[in-house]
Each structure stands twice: as C-alpha cells, then as structure tokens.
Coordinates of C-alpha atoms in Angstrom, one line a residue:
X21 CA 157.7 -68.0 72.4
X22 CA 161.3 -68.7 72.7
X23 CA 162.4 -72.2 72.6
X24 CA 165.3 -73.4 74.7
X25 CA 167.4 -76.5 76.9
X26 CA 166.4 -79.1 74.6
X27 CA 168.4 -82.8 72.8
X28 CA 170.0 -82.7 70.9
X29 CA 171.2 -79.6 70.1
X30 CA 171.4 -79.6 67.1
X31 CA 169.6 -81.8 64.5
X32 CA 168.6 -81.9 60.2
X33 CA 164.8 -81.1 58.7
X34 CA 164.7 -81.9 55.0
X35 CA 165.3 -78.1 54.0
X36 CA 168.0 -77.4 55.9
X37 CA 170.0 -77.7 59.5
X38 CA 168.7 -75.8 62.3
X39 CA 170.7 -75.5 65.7
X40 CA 170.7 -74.1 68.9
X41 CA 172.8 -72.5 71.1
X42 CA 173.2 -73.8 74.4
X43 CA 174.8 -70.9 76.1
X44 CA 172.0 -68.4 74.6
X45 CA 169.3 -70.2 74.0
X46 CA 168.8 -68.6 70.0
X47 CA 168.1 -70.6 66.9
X48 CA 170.0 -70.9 63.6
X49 CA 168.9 -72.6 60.2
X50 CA 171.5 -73.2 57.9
X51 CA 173.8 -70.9 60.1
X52 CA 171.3 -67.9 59.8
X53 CA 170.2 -66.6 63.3
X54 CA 166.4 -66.7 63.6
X55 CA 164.1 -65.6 66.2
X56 CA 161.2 -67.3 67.1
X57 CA 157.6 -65.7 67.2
X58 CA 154.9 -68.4 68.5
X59 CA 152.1 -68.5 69.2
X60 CA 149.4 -71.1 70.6
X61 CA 146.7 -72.9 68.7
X62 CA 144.0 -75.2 69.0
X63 CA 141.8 -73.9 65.7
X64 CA 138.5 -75.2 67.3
X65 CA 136.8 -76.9 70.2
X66 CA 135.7 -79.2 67.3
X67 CA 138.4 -80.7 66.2
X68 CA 136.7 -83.2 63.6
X69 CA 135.2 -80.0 62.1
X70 CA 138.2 -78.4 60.8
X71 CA 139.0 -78.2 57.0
X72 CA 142.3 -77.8 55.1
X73 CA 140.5 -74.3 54.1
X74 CA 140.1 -73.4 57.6
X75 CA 144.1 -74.6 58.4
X76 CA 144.9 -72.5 55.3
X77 CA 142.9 -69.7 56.6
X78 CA 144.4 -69.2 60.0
X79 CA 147.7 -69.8 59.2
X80 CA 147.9 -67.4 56.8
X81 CA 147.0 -65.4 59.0
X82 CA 149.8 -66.0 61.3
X83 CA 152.0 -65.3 58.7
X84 CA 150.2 -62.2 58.5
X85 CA 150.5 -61.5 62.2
X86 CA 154.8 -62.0 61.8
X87 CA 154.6 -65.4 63.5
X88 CA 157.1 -67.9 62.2
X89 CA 156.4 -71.0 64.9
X90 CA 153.2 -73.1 66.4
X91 CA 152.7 -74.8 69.0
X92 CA 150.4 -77.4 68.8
X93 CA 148.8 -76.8 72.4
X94 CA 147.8 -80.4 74.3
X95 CA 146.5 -82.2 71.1
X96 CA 147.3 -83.7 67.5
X97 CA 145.7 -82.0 64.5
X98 CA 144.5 -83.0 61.3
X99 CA 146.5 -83.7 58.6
X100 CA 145.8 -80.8 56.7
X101 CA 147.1 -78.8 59.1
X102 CA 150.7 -81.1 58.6
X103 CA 151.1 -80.8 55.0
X104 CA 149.8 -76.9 55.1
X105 CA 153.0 -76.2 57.5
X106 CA 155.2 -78.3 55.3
X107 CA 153.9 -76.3 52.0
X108 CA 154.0 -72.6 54.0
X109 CA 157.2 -73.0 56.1
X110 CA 156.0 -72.6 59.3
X111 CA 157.4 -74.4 62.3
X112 CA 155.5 -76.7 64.6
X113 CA 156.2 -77.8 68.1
X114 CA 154.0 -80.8 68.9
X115 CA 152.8 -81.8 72.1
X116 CA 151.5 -85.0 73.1
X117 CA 148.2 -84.7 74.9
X118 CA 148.7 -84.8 78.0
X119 CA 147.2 -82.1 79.9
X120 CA 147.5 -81.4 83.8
X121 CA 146.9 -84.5 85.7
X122 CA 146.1 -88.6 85.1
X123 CA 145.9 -91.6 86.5
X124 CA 149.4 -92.3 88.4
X125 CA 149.2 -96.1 87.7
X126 CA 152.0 -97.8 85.4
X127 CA 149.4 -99.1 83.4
X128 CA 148.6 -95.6 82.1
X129 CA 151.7 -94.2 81.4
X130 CA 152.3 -97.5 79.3
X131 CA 150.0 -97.1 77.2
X132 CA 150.9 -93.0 77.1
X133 CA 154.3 -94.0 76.0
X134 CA 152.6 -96.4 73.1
X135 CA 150.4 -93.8 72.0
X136 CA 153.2 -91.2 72.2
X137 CA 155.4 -93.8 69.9
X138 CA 152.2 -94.5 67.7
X139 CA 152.3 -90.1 67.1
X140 CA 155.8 -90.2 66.0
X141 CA 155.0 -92.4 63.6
X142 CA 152.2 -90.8 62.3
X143 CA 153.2 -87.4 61.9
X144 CA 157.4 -87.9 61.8
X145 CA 157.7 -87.7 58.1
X146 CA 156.2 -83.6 58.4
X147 CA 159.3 -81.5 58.4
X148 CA 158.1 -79.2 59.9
X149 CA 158.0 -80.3 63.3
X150 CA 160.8 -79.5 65.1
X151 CA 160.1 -80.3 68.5
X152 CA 158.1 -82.9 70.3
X153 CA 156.7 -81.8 74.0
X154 CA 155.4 -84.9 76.6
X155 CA 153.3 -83.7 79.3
X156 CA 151.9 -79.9 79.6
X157 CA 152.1 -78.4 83.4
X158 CA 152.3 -82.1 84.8
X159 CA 151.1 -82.2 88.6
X160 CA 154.5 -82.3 89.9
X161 CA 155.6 -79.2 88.4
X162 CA 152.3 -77.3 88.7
X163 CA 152.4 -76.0 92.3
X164 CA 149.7 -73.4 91.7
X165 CA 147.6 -77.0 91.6
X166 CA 148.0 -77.1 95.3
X167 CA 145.5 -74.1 95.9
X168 CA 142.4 -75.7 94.2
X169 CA 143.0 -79.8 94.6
X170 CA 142.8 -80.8 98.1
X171 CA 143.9 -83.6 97.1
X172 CA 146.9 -82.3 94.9
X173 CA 149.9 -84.1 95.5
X174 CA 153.9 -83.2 94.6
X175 CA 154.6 -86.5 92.5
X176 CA 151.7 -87.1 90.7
X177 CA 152.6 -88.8 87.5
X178 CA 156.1 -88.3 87.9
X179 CA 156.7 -91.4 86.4
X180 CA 153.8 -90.3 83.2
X181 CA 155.9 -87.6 82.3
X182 CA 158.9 -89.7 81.8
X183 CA 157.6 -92.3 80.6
X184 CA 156.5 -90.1 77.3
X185 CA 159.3 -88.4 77.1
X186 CA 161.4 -91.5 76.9
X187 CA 159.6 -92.5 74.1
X188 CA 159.7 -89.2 72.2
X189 CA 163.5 -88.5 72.6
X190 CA 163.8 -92.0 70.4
X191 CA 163.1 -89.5 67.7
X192 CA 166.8 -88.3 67.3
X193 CA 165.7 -85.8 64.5
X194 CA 164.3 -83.4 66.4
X195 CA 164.2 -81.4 70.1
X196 CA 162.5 -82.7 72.6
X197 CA 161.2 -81.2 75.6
X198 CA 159.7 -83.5 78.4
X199 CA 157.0 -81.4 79.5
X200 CA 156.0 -77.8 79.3
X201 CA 156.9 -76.2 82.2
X202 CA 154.4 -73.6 84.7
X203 CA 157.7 -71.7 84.6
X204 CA 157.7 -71.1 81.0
X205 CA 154.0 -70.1 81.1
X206 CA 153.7 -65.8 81.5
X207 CA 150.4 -65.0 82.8
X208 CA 151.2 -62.0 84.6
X209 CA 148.0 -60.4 85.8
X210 CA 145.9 -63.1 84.2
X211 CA 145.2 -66.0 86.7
X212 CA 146.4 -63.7 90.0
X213 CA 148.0 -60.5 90.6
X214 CA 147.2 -57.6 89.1
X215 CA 146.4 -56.2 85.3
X216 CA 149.6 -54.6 85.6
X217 CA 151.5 -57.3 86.3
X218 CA 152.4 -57.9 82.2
X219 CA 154.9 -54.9 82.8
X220 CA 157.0 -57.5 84.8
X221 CA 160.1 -58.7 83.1
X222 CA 159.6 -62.6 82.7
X223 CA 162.1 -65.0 84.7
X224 CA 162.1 -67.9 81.9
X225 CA 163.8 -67.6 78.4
X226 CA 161.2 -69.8 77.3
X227 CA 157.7 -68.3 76.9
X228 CA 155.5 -71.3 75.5
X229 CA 151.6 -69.7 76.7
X230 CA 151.0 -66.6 76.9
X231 CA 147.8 -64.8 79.2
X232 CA 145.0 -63.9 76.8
X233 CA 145.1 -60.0 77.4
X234 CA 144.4 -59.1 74.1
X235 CA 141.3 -56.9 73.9
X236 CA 138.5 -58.6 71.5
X237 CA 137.6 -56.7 68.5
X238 CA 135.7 -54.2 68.1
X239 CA 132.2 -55.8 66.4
X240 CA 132.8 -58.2 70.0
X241 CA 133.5 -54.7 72.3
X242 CA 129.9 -53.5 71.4
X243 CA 128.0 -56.6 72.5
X244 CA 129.7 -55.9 75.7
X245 CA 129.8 -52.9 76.4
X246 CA 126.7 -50.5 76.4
X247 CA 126.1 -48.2 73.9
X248 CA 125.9 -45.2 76.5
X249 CA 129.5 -46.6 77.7
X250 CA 131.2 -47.0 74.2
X251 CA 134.7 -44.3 73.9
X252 CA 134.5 -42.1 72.3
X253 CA 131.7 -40.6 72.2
X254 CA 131.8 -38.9 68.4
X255 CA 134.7 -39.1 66.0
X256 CA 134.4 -35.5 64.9
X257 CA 137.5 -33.8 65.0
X258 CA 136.1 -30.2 66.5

C-alpha cells in the first residue's frame, strides 16, 4: 500500500515528524525515507469478539510478515487494537465506515459528519494514526457499480462523501483522504479479467486493497482438493 495526495503535507505524531513528498509521493519520519508496506484488516466478522490477545496476535504477525502500516478497512476497532499500535509502532490509516452506497438525503450525511467528528474524538489521542479516510469506493467514483445496480446512479452521495471528509480534515494533525478511491484498488484478475492479469503494471501510486490471490494454506488445500488430485504425488527424491 502506498499512501499519497493527501493535507497537509506534512504534519507531527508524538514520536516524531513524518512528511510527504508531493512530487513523489514517498514518506519521511524525522527526515528518514520510509516505505510503506500495508496491508488490510478487519480481524473478524465478530467484532465484539476480539481480545487485546487476539490484536496482539495478529499484529505480531504483521510485523512478522515485514508490514509496517494498517488500514483499518470500513470500520472502527477496539481499543485494544489502538493502544497495541501505539505500544508496537505500527501505523494506522483509519477509515470511517462508510462502505459503497447510502441514503443520498442531507439528513444522513449530517449525522455521518457527527459520527465522523464523534471518531476523531474518540480515537485522536492514538498516535498512531496517521491518516483518516471518509467514504470507501463511494457510488460516484465506483463505475464498476453501474454493471450490477440498475438503479446505480453517477452522483450518489456526492454530497456524503464530502460532508465526512469536511469534518475529518478539522483534524490538522494528520492526512486526510476523502474517500478511497476504485482507482487505488488492484484487483487485476480478481473481480474480471483474467488470472494473469496481476502481471499488469498498476496505473495508481496508491495501492490501498489488494485482490485476495494468495493461495490458502496447505491444512485448507487438502479439504479442497482431493486426495487423488494433491501435487505431488510422493516427496521421495528418486
């Protein structure tokens, strides 16, 4: 994930100054060129369910995995997961949940912006977060939306998007990014196209989702795949 074209451009995290550069789109803290290695997470369909062992857990494992950065994909986490990020260093970029389309009425996007406001509060004491993100593939920007919605249309919550933003760029301490772009979003192969399509160079210096092409383990493989199917067929070196 590569993080880019957000305000301000430069901004101070209780350990140290981290900037960006406009022209290139790389990060410095404390003058120091870093490169950013996200990744995606939402650590359970069960939100409630998660314990400061479990945040523990799987971020260790990112660190494990060379991963420096997280987006926090379409929802707010628990608290654990906050101060865990704060103790182990790792960077967070936070949306606010907004996910695809909503109501297009003012009334909503009021009382987005209030909750979006109410999440800066909450959470803007965690150093760690660095960036704040609105709205994830809003209507407007989502054209693929146009192939399964009949009733899809170009400006849907238009007004949603920045609305949220509006609110979150209040928080001069940190990046943020109105919404999170179908642009930014490199699913060669994944959703359409072809399995080779991940050999395609992608068009957007940010990457912020990634296609799930990983293959699952192996314990996963063999409840798939037949036993007569499995490669290869002995381990013996002869």
């Amino acid at each position: 994930m590569i993080w880019a074209s957000w305000i301000p451009p430069i901004y101070v995290l209780a350990y140290g100054k981290i900037t960006i550069d406009p022209k290139e789109n790389s990060w410095s803290i404390n003058g120091k060129r870093l490169f950013i290695r996200g990744t995606n997470y939402i650590g359970s369909p069960w939100l409630g369910s998660l314990t400061s062992a479990d945040y523990r857990r799987d971020l260790s494992m990112m660190q494990q995995a060379n991963i420096n950065a997280i987006r926090i994909h379409a929802h707010v986490s628990g608290r654990a997961l906050y101060d865990l990020a704060d103790e182990m260093g790792m960077l967070l970029w936070q949306d606010f949940p907004l996910q695809w389309g909503y109501d297009n009425s003012t009334t909503f996007a009021q009382e987005a912006a209030e909750q979006a406001a109410e999440m800066t509060r909450q959470f803007g004491s965690h150093p760690a977060i660095v960036l704040w993100s609105g709205h994830n593939e809003p209507p407007w920007d989502a054209t693929w939306m146009q192939y399964r919605y009949s009733d899809w249309q170009p400006d849907v919550n238009r007004f949603l998007t920045a609305s949220v933003a509006n609110v979150l760029r209040q928080d001069r301490s940190r990046i943020t990014h109105a919404y999170s772009s179908t642009a930014e979003h490199y699913w060669q192969g994944w959703y359409s196209g072809e399995k080779s399509d991940h050999l395609k160079p992608a068009n957007s210096s940010i990457i912020s989702e990634f296609g799930a092409q990983a293959l699952p383990d192996l314990v996963t493989l063999k409840t798939i795949i037949p036993l007569a199917d499995l490669w290869p067929k002995t381990t013996d070196k002869k």
